[in-house]
Coordinates of C-alpha atoms in Angstrom, one line a residue:
M57 CA 23.4 148.3 49.1
P58 CA 23.2 146.4 45.3
A59 CA 26.4 144.5 44.9
P60 CA 26.0 145.6 40.9
L61 CA 26.2 150.0 42.3
K62 CA 28.3 149.3 45.2
Q63 CA 31.0 148.3 42.1
T64 CA 29.9 150.3 40.1
V65 CA 30.5 153.1 42.6
R66 CA 34.0 151.3 44.1
R67 CA 35.2 151.5 39.9
S68 CA 33.9 155.4 39.3
L69 CA 36.0 157.9 39.0
L70 CA 35.8 160.8 41.8
V71 CA 35.9 164.7 40.7
T72 CA 37.3 166.1 43.9
S73 CA 37.5 169.8 44.4
A74 CA 40.5 171.6 45.1
T75 CA 39.7 172.5 48.3
L76 CA 39.4 169.1 49.5
A77 CA 41.9 167.8 48.3
S78 CA 44.3 170.6 50.3
L79 CA 42.2 169.6 53.4
V80 CA 43.1 166.2 52.2
L81 CA 46.8 167.3 52.1
T82 CA 46.9 170.0 55.2
A83 CA 44.9 167.9 58.2
P84 CA 47.2 168.0 61.7
V85 CA 48.7 164.7 62.3
A86 CA 47.3 164.4 65.0
L87 CA 43.6 163.7 64.1
A88 CA 45.2 160.4 62.1
A89 CA 44.9 157.4 64.0
P90 CA 48.3 157.2 67.1
A91 CA 51.6 156.2 65.7
P92 CA 52.5 152.7 67.9
S93 CA 55.6 152.4 69.9
P94 CA 57.9 149.9 69.4
S95 CA 58.0 147.2 72.3
A96 CA 61.0 146.9 74.1
P97 CA 64.5 146.7 72.2
V98 CA 65.4 143.2 71.6
S99 CA 68.8 143.9 69.5
P100 CA 69.0 142.2 66.7
S101 CA 72.1 140.8 64.9
P102 CA 72.7 139.5 61.2
S103 CA 74.1 136.8 62.6
A104 CA 70.6 135.6 65.2
A105 CA 69.0 132.6 63.6
P106 CA 66.1 133.2 62.8
S107 CA 62.6 133.7 63.9
A108 CA 59.1 133.6 62.7
G109 CA 59.3 137.4 63.2
A110 CA 57.0 140.3 65.2
S111 CA 54.0 138.9 66.2
P112 CA 51.0 141.2 66.6
S113 CA 48.9 142.4 70.0
A114 CA 45.7 140.7 70.3
G115 CA 42.0 141.9 69.1
A116 CA 43.9 144.8 66.7
S117 CA 41.5 147.4 65.8
P118 CA 41.1 147.9 62.2
S119 CA 41.6 151.2 62.8
V120 CA 44.0 152.2 65.4
K121 CA 47.9 150.4 64.6
A122 CA 48.5 148.1 67.5
S123 CA 51.2 148.5 69.1
P124 CA 54.5 145.8 67.3
S125 CA 55.5 143.2 69.5
S126 CA 59.0 141.8 69.2
S127 CA 58.0 138.3 71.1
P128 CA 58.5 135.0 68.0
T129 CA 56.1 133.3 67.6
A130 CA 55.5 130.5 64.7
T131 CA 51.7 130.8 65.1
P132 CA 49.6 134.1 63.6
P133 CA 48.0 135.7 66.6
A134 CA 44.4 135.5 67.6
G135 CA 43.5 138.2 66.7
M136 CA 44.7 140.5 63.7
S137 CA 43.0 143.8 61.9
T138 CA 40.1 144.2 59.3
V139 CA 41.0 146.2 56.9
G140 CA 40.2 145.5 53.6
G141 CA 37.4 142.3 55.2
A142 CA 36.6 140.9 57.9
R143 CA 37.7 137.1 56.6
L144 CA 41.2 138.7 56.2
G145 CA 41.5 139.2 59.7
Q146 CA 40.7 135.5 60.1
A147 CA 43.7 133.2 60.3
G148 CA 44.3 130.1 57.9
A149 CA 44.1 130.0 54.0
Q150 CA 40.8 132.3 53.1
V151 CA 39.9 131.3 49.7
D152 CA 35.7 131.5 48.8
L153 CA 36.0 129.0 46.0
A154 CA 33.0 129.4 43.3
G155 CA 32.1 126.6 39.9
G156 CA 35.0 125.9 38.3
A157 CA 37.7 127.8 40.5
P158 CA 40.8 126.2 40.8
V159 CA 41.8 125.2 44.7
L160 CA 44.5 126.4 46.0
P161 CA 48.2 125.3 45.6
K162 CA 50.2 122.4 47.7
N163 CA 52.8 123.0 49.1
I164 CA 52.7 126.6 50.4
T165 CA 54.8 126.7 53.1
A166 CA 54.9 131.4 53.7
R167 CA 53.5 132.0 56.7
S168 CA 51.6 135.1 55.2
W169 CA 50.9 135.9 51.7
I170 CA 47.6 137.5 49.7
V171 CA 46.2 137.5 45.8
A172 CA 44.5 140.9 44.6
D173 CA 43.7 142.7 41.9
A174 CA 45.5 145.4 41.3
E175 CA 43.2 147.0 39.4
S176 CA 39.8 146.6 40.5
G177 CA 41.5 145.5 44.4
E178 CA 39.3 142.4 45.0
V179 CA 41.2 140.1 47.3
L180 CA 40.5 136.3 45.7
A181 CA 42.1 134.8 48.8
A182 CA 45.1 134.8 51.9
Q183 CA 46.1 133.5 54.4
N184 CA 47.7 135.5 57.7
S185 CA 47.6 138.9 55.4
H186 CA 47.9 140.8 58.5
W187 CA 49.9 139.2 60.5
R188 CA 52.6 141.3 61.5
L189 CA 55.7 140.8 60.1
P190 CA 59.7 142.2 59.9
P191 CA 59.1 142.7 55.8
A192 CA 63.0 143.1 55.6
S193 CA 64.2 144.9 52.0
T194 CA 60.1 144.8 50.7
L195 CA 59.6 148.1 53.3
K196 CA 61.5 150.1 50.7
M197 CA 58.5 150.5 48.4
L198 CA 57.3 152.2 51.4
F199 CA 60.4 154.4 51.5
A200 CA 60.0 155.0 47.7
D201 CA 56.6 155.9 47.2
T202 CA 57.5 158.6 50.0
V203 CA 60.0 159.9 49.1
L204 CA 60.9 159.1 45.7
P205 CA 58.4 162.4 44.5
R206 CA 60.4 164.7 46.3
F207 CA 63.2 165.2 44.3
P208 CA 63.4 165.2 40.2
R209 CA 65.6 162.0 38.6
T210 CA 67.9 164.5 37.8
Q211 CA 69.2 166.1 40.0
Q212 CA 72.9 165.3 41.6
H213 CA 73.9 164.3 45.4
K214 CA 77.7 164.6 46.6
I215 CA 78.2 161.8 48.9
E216 CA 79.5 163.1 52.5
P217 CA 80.7 160.6 55.3
K218 CA 77.6 161.7 56.8
D219 CA 75.3 159.7 54.5
L220 CA 76.7 156.8 55.2
E221 CA 76.6 156.2 58.5
G222 CA 74.8 153.9 60.6
L223 CA 74.8 151.2 57.9
G224 CA 73.5 147.7 59.4
A225 CA 76.4 145.2 59.4
G226 CA 75.9 143.2 56.1
S227 CA 73.7 145.6 55.4
S228 CA 73.3 145.2 50.4
L229 CA 75.1 147.8 49.3
V230 CA 75.2 148.9 45.5
G231 CA 79.1 150.7 46.1
I232 CA 78.1 154.5 46.7
K233 CA 81.2 156.0 47.5
E234 CA 82.2 158.9 49.6
G235 CA 83.6 162.5 47.2
E236 CA 81.5 160.9 44.1
T237 CA 78.6 162.4 42.9
Y238 CA 75.8 161.1 42.0
S239 CA 72.1 161.5 40.3
V240 CA 68.9 161.2 41.8
H241 CA 68.2 158.5 39.2
D242 CA 71.4 157.0 40.6
L243 CA 70.7 156.3 43.3
W244 CA 66.9 154.6 43.0
M245 CA 67.8 151.9 40.6
G246 CA 70.1 151.7 43.8
V247 CA 67.5 151.3 44.8
F248 CA 66.1 148.9 43.6
L249 CA 67.9 146.8 41.8
M250 CA 70.9 146.0 44.3
S251 CA 68.2 147.0 46.9
G252 CA 71.3 149.4 48.5
N253 CA 70.7 150.5 52.0
D254 CA 74.0 152.7 51.1
A255 CA 71.5 154.3 48.3
V256 CA 68.5 154.5 51.1
R257 CA 70.7 156.0 53.5
A258 CA 72.0 158.5 50.8
L259 CA 68.5 159.9 49.9
S260 CA 67.4 159.8 53.4
S261 CA 70.3 162.1 53.6
M262 CA 68.7 164.6 50.8
N263 CA 65.7 163.6 52.8
G264 CA 66.8 165.8 55.6
G265 CA 67.8 162.5 57.7
I266 CA 66.8 159.7 59.0
P267 CA 65.0 159.9 61.3
K268 CA 62.7 162.7 59.7
T269 CA 62.3 160.1 57.1
V270 CA 60.9 157.3 59.1
T271 CA 58.8 159.6 60.3
E272 CA 57.3 160.6 57.4
M273 CA 57.0 157.0 55.9
N274 CA 54.9 155.9 59.2
E275 CA 52.7 158.6 58.4
H276 CA 52.6 157.7 54.9
A277 CA 51.6 154.3 55.9
E278 CA 48.5 155.5 57.8
E279 CA 47.7 157.6 55.3
L280 CA 47.4 154.0 52.8
Q281 CA 46.1 152.8 55.7
A282 CA 48.4 150.2 56.1
L283 CA 47.7 149.8 59.9
D284 CA 50.4 147.1 60.3
T285 CA 53.2 148.8 59.1
Y286 CA 55.6 150.2 62.0
V287 CA 58.7 151.8 60.3
V288 CA 62.5 152.2 62.7
S289 CA 65.1 151.6 59.6
P290 CA 63.5 152.7 56.5
D291 CA 66.2 150.4 54.4
G292 CA 64.3 147.1 56.1
Y293 CA 67.2 146.3 57.7
D294 CA 66.4 144.0 61.2
A295 CA 65.4 146.6 63.8
P296 CA 63.5 146.0 67.2
G297 CA 59.5 146.4 66.7
Q298 CA 59.8 147.0 62.5
V299 CA 56.9 145.4 61.1
S300 CA 54.7 145.1 58.3
S301 CA 52.3 142.6 56.5
A302 CA 51.3 141.0 53.5
Y303 CA 47.6 142.9 53.1
D304 CA 50.1 145.9 53.7
L305 CA 52.6 145.5 51.7
T306 CA 50.1 145.2 49.1
L307 CA 48.9 148.9 49.4
I308 CA 52.0 150.2 49.2
A309 CA 52.4 148.2 46.0
R310 CA 50.0 149.8 44.9
S311 CA 50.5 153.0 45.5
G312 CA 53.9 152.8 44.2
L313 CA 52.9 151.7 40.9
Q314 CA 50.9 154.9 40.4
K315 CA 54.2 156.4 39.6
K316 CA 55.3 156.5 36.7
D317 CA 59.1 157.0 38.2
F318 CA 58.5 154.3 40.8
R319 CA 56.8 151.5 37.9
E320 CA 61.0 152.7 35.8
Y321 CA 63.1 151.4 38.8
C322 CA 61.4 148.1 39.7
S323 CA 61.1 146.5 36.2
T324 CA 64.4 146.8 35.6
V325 CA 66.4 143.9 35.1
R326 CA 70.2 145.7 34.0
T327 CA 71.5 148.8 33.9
K328 CA 74.5 150.7 34.6
F329 CA 76.3 152.8 37.4
P330 CA 78.6 155.1 38.0
G331 CA 81.9 153.7 39.2
E332 CA 84.8 155.5 41.2
T333 CA 86.2 158.2 39.4
K334 CA 90.4 157.5 39.0
K335 CA 93.1 158.5 38.1
D336 CA 96.0 157.5 35.6
K337 CA 99.5 158.2 36.0
K338 CA 99.9 161.6 33.2
G339 CA 96.6 163.2 36.3
K340 CA 93.6 162.7 34.2
T341 CA 91.0 161.6 35.8
S342 CA 87.8 158.9 34.2
R343 CA 85.0 157.4 35.9
G344 CA 83.6 154.4 33.9
T345 CA 80.8 152.4 35.3
F346 CA 79.8 148.7 36.2
E347 CA 76.7 146.8 35.7
I348 CA 74.1 145.9 38.3
Q349 CA 71.5 143.5 38.0
N350 CA 67.9 143.3 39.8
T351 CA 68.4 140.7 42.6
N352 CA 64.1 139.7 42.0
R353 CA 64.6 136.5 40.4
L354 CA 61.1 136.9 39.0
L355 CA 62.4 139.3 36.8
R356 CA 65.9 138.3 35.8
G357 CA 65.7 134.3 35.8
D358 CA 68.1 132.6 38.0
Y359 CA 69.8 128.5 37.3
D360 CA 66.3 127.0 39.1
I361 CA 63.5 129.2 38.0
S362 CA 62.3 131.5 35.1
Q363 CA 61.5 134.7 34.2
Y364 CA 58.5 135.1 35.3
Q365 CA 55.7 135.6 32.6
G366 CA 54.5 139.1 32.5
I367 CA 56.3 140.2 35.7
A368 CA 56.6 143.5 36.6
G369 CA 58.8 144.3 39.7
V370 CA 58.6 144.9 42.4
K371 CA 60.2 144.2 45.9
N372 CA 62.1 141.2 47.2
G373 CA 63.9 141.0 50.7
N374 CA 65.9 138.9 53.4
T375 CA 67.2 139.5 56.3
T376 CA 68.0 137.4 59.3
N377 CA 64.4 138.0 61.0
A378 CA 62.2 138.7 58.1
G379 CA 63.8 136.2 56.0
A380 CA 62.7 135.9 52.7
T381 CA 60.0 138.4 51.7
F382 CA 58.0 138.9 48.1
T383 CA 55.5 141.7 46.7
G384 CA 55.3 140.7 43.2
V385 CA 53.3 142.4 40.3
A386 CA 52.0 140.5 37.2
E387 CA 49.8 141.0 34.0
R388 CA 48.5 138.1 31.9
N389 CA 45.7 138.7 29.1
G390 CA 44.4 142.1 30.7
R391 CA 44.6 140.8 34.1
V392 CA 47.9 142.7 36.4
L393 CA 47.6 140.4 39.6
L394 CA 49.5 141.7 43.1
V395 CA 51.4 138.6 44.7
T396 CA 52.7 139.0 48.1
V397 CA 54.5 135.8 50.3
M398 CA 56.1 136.5 53.6
N399 CA 58.8 133.7 55.1
P400 CA 58.5 130.4 53.7
A401 CA 59.0 127.6 56.0
K402 CA 60.9 125.7 53.7
D403 CA 64.5 126.2 52.8
A404 CA 64.8 125.7 49.4
H405 CA 67.0 128.2 47.1
N406 CA 64.2 130.6 45.3
E407 CA 61.4 129.6 47.2
V408 CA 59.6 132.8 48.1
Y409 CA 59.8 133.3 44.3
K410 CA 59.0 129.6 43.4
E411 CA 55.5 129.9 45.8
T412 CA 55.4 133.8 44.5
A413 CA 54.5 131.9 40.6
A414 CA 52.1 129.3 42.4
L415 CA 50.2 132.0 43.8
F416 CA 50.5 134.2 40.5
D417 CA 49.5 131.0 38.3
W418 CA 46.6 130.0 40.9
G419 CA 44.6 134.0 41.0
F420 CA 45.6 134.2 36.8
Q421 CA 43.2 130.6 36.5
A422 CA 41.1 131.7 38.9
V423 CA 40.1 135.5 38.1
G424 CA 36.5 135.2 37.2
K425 CA 35.6 132.1 39.4
V426 CA 36.1 132.6 42.8
R427 CA 34.8 135.3 45.8
P428 CA 36.4 138.1 46.5
I429 CA 37.2 137.8 50.2
G430 CA 38.3 141.7 51.0
E431 CA 39.3 144.2 49.5
L432 CA 42.3 146.6 49.6
V433 CA 41.3 149.9 50.6
P434 CA 42.2 153.3 49.6
P435 CA 44.3 155.6 50.6
K436 CA 42.5 158.2 53.2
G437 CA 42.1 160.5 51.3
A438 CA 40.8 159.2 48.6
A439 CA 38.1 157.1 50.9
Q440 CA 37.4 160.3 52.6
S441 CA 37.4 162.2 49.4
S442 CA 34.3 159.3 48.4
A443 CA 32.3 160.2 50.9
Q444 CA 31.9 163.8 50.7
P445 CA 28.8 165.3 48.6
G446 CA 29.8 166.8 46.2
A447 CA 31.7 164.5 44.8
T448 CA 30.7 163.5 41.1
A449 CA 31.2 159.9 38.9
S450 CA 33.7 160.8 36.0
A451 CA 36.1 158.8 32.9
G452 CA 39.7 159.1 32.5
S453 CA 42.3 157.6 35.2
G454 CA 43.8 159.4 37.6
E455 CA 47.7 157.6 37.1
D456 CA 50.3 159.4 39.1
A457 CA 48.8 161.3 41.7
S458 CA 50.3 160.4 44.5
A459 CA 48.2 157.4 47.5
G460 CA 46.5 160.2 49.3
G461 CA 45.9 163.1 46.3
Q462 CA 49.2 164.6 45.7
A463 CA 49.2 165.1 42.4
G464 CA 52.8 162.8 41.6
G465 CA 55.9 164.9 42.9
A466 CA 59.5 165.4 40.3
G467 CA 59.5 162.7 37.8
N468 CA 56.2 161.7 38.2
V469 CA 53.4 162.8 36.0
S470 CA 52.9 162.1 32.8
E471 CA 52.5 164.6 30.7
K472 CA 51.4 161.4 28.2
P473 CA 50.7 157.9 28.2
V474 CA 54.2 156.0 28.8
A475 CA 54.2 153.7 26.3
G476 CA 57.5 151.2 24.9
A477 CA 59.1 152.2 28.6
V478 CA 62.3 150.0 27.9
T479 CA 64.0 149.1 31.3
E480 CA 66.8 146.0 30.1
K481 CA 69.1 149.1 29.8
G482 CA 72.6 148.2 28.2
A483 CA 72.0 144.2 28.9
G484 CA 72.6 141.4 26.4
G485 CA 71.1 138.0 25.7
V486 CA 67.9 137.4 26.0
G487 CA 66.3 140.5 27.5
V488 CA 62.6 141.9 29.5
A489 CA 61.5 145.0 28.1
M490 CA 58.7 146.1 29.7
A491 CA 56.2 148.5 28.4
I492 CA 53.7 150.3 30.7
T493 CA 50.8 152.3 29.0
G494 CA 50.0 154.9 32.2
G495 CA 47.3 157.3 31.6
V496 CA 47.3 161.3 32.1
L497 CA 46.7 162.8 35.2
V498 CA 44.7 165.6 34.5
L499 CA 43.9 168.8 35.7
L500 CA 41.3 170.9 35.6
A501 CA 41.8 174.1 34.9
G502 CA 43.3 174.1 38.6
A503 CA 40.1 173.6 40.1
A504 CA 39.7 170.1 40.8
Y505 CA 41.6 166.5 39.7
L506 CA 40.8 163.1 38.6
V507 CA 40.8 160.5 42.0
N508 CA 40.3 156.9 40.6
R509 CA 38.9 155.5 42.9
R510 CA 39.5 152.1 41.7
W511 CA 43.2 152.5 42.5
P512 CA 44.9 150.2 39.9
L513 CA 47.9 150.1 38.1
P514 CA 47.3 152.7 35.2
D515 CA 45.9 151.0 32.5
L516 CA 48.2 147.6 31.9
V517 CA 51.8 145.6 32.3
R518 CA 52.5 144.2 30.2
R519 CA 55.7 142.0 28.9
R520 CA 57.6 142.1 25.9
R521 CA 60.6 141.1 24.2

């Protein structure tokens, strides 16, 4: 197929019938690629020495998940998945420089990384992007993409003792208290800003419990074609056999960013969180708030690193086994890029953010000057719909349709474009206010809906002061 035609097809908006959508959403799980079985348990300890993480079995098929291995290794496996393109399954740095293209930045020590165009899905460069490694709290992006549509943000939930069971030693916490009531909005702020495992546990409890939530996360990863990913703990806490990859985390972020609430939460710099109810000497009760700040240093800045121009999220993580991990999205001059970095070898303060910033800088300079080495594949539902004989191109945007063809759930369907969404809440000093202009999910007489085959970040992510 000629390249221009292929590009046109890939960037088309496809209209699929409600019947086809129903088939996609209700297809039996048995038809999906078989879920992997975790390898023999290896006891993770917060105080254990860092390891290179889990390594996949060789020769992993691009269409079937391979069983994760817990054997630590400092080198990528001989065979990795080729989802998105054959070069993405090759070890080492992969890039196809054209005339005038900048060379890849030096001193990138991450075991795995990827730079991709969020809108077109083109992968500009990558290194070991399908290497299955522990994801740490970047896995919370998959948790959010799976569970966020289930509950309206205004729903209230009173914390019971069972909600906080199973928290791992040394877990990051937002400070949820038993007996207190929190809105779903509060809990998601705790997840995204403070990477609160307690907030993840509370939302998982609302969702029917940890085992059910883990099953749904694995099923959703399958739908997204994030086939390197296997979930054991929904909060990303080190667990035997729990793995993902730079490629998968980028797919997951791209899917999550279709949702308005996801975009708001991941780009919020600071906000107020409900405190504990207290009673004064007269018996009068009151409940104050305390400030929480986003732990994403490219979004918030730090003493040795500045806020990155155009940054709009997404999620960071750090555990003993995973090391530092990060997926970020940024916009500059009308281009939206996604970068994922996993486990830099250099042990320096904020190293994962510094290497991410260097890759962002390279990506914005390289756009249009490099030939793509692969692509971010669409979810199975979108891919299947594009193959249907009745599909036709149409204009519009599939904004806030969750991956796999679901119309966005509670709090995620935009009735009108989102503009000027301020995410610097209650903050003083120099702040970053992100405005994300979203399209509208169009329902055609209840019989069809639009699926954006390009699967982009809806419109542009803009940085405002």
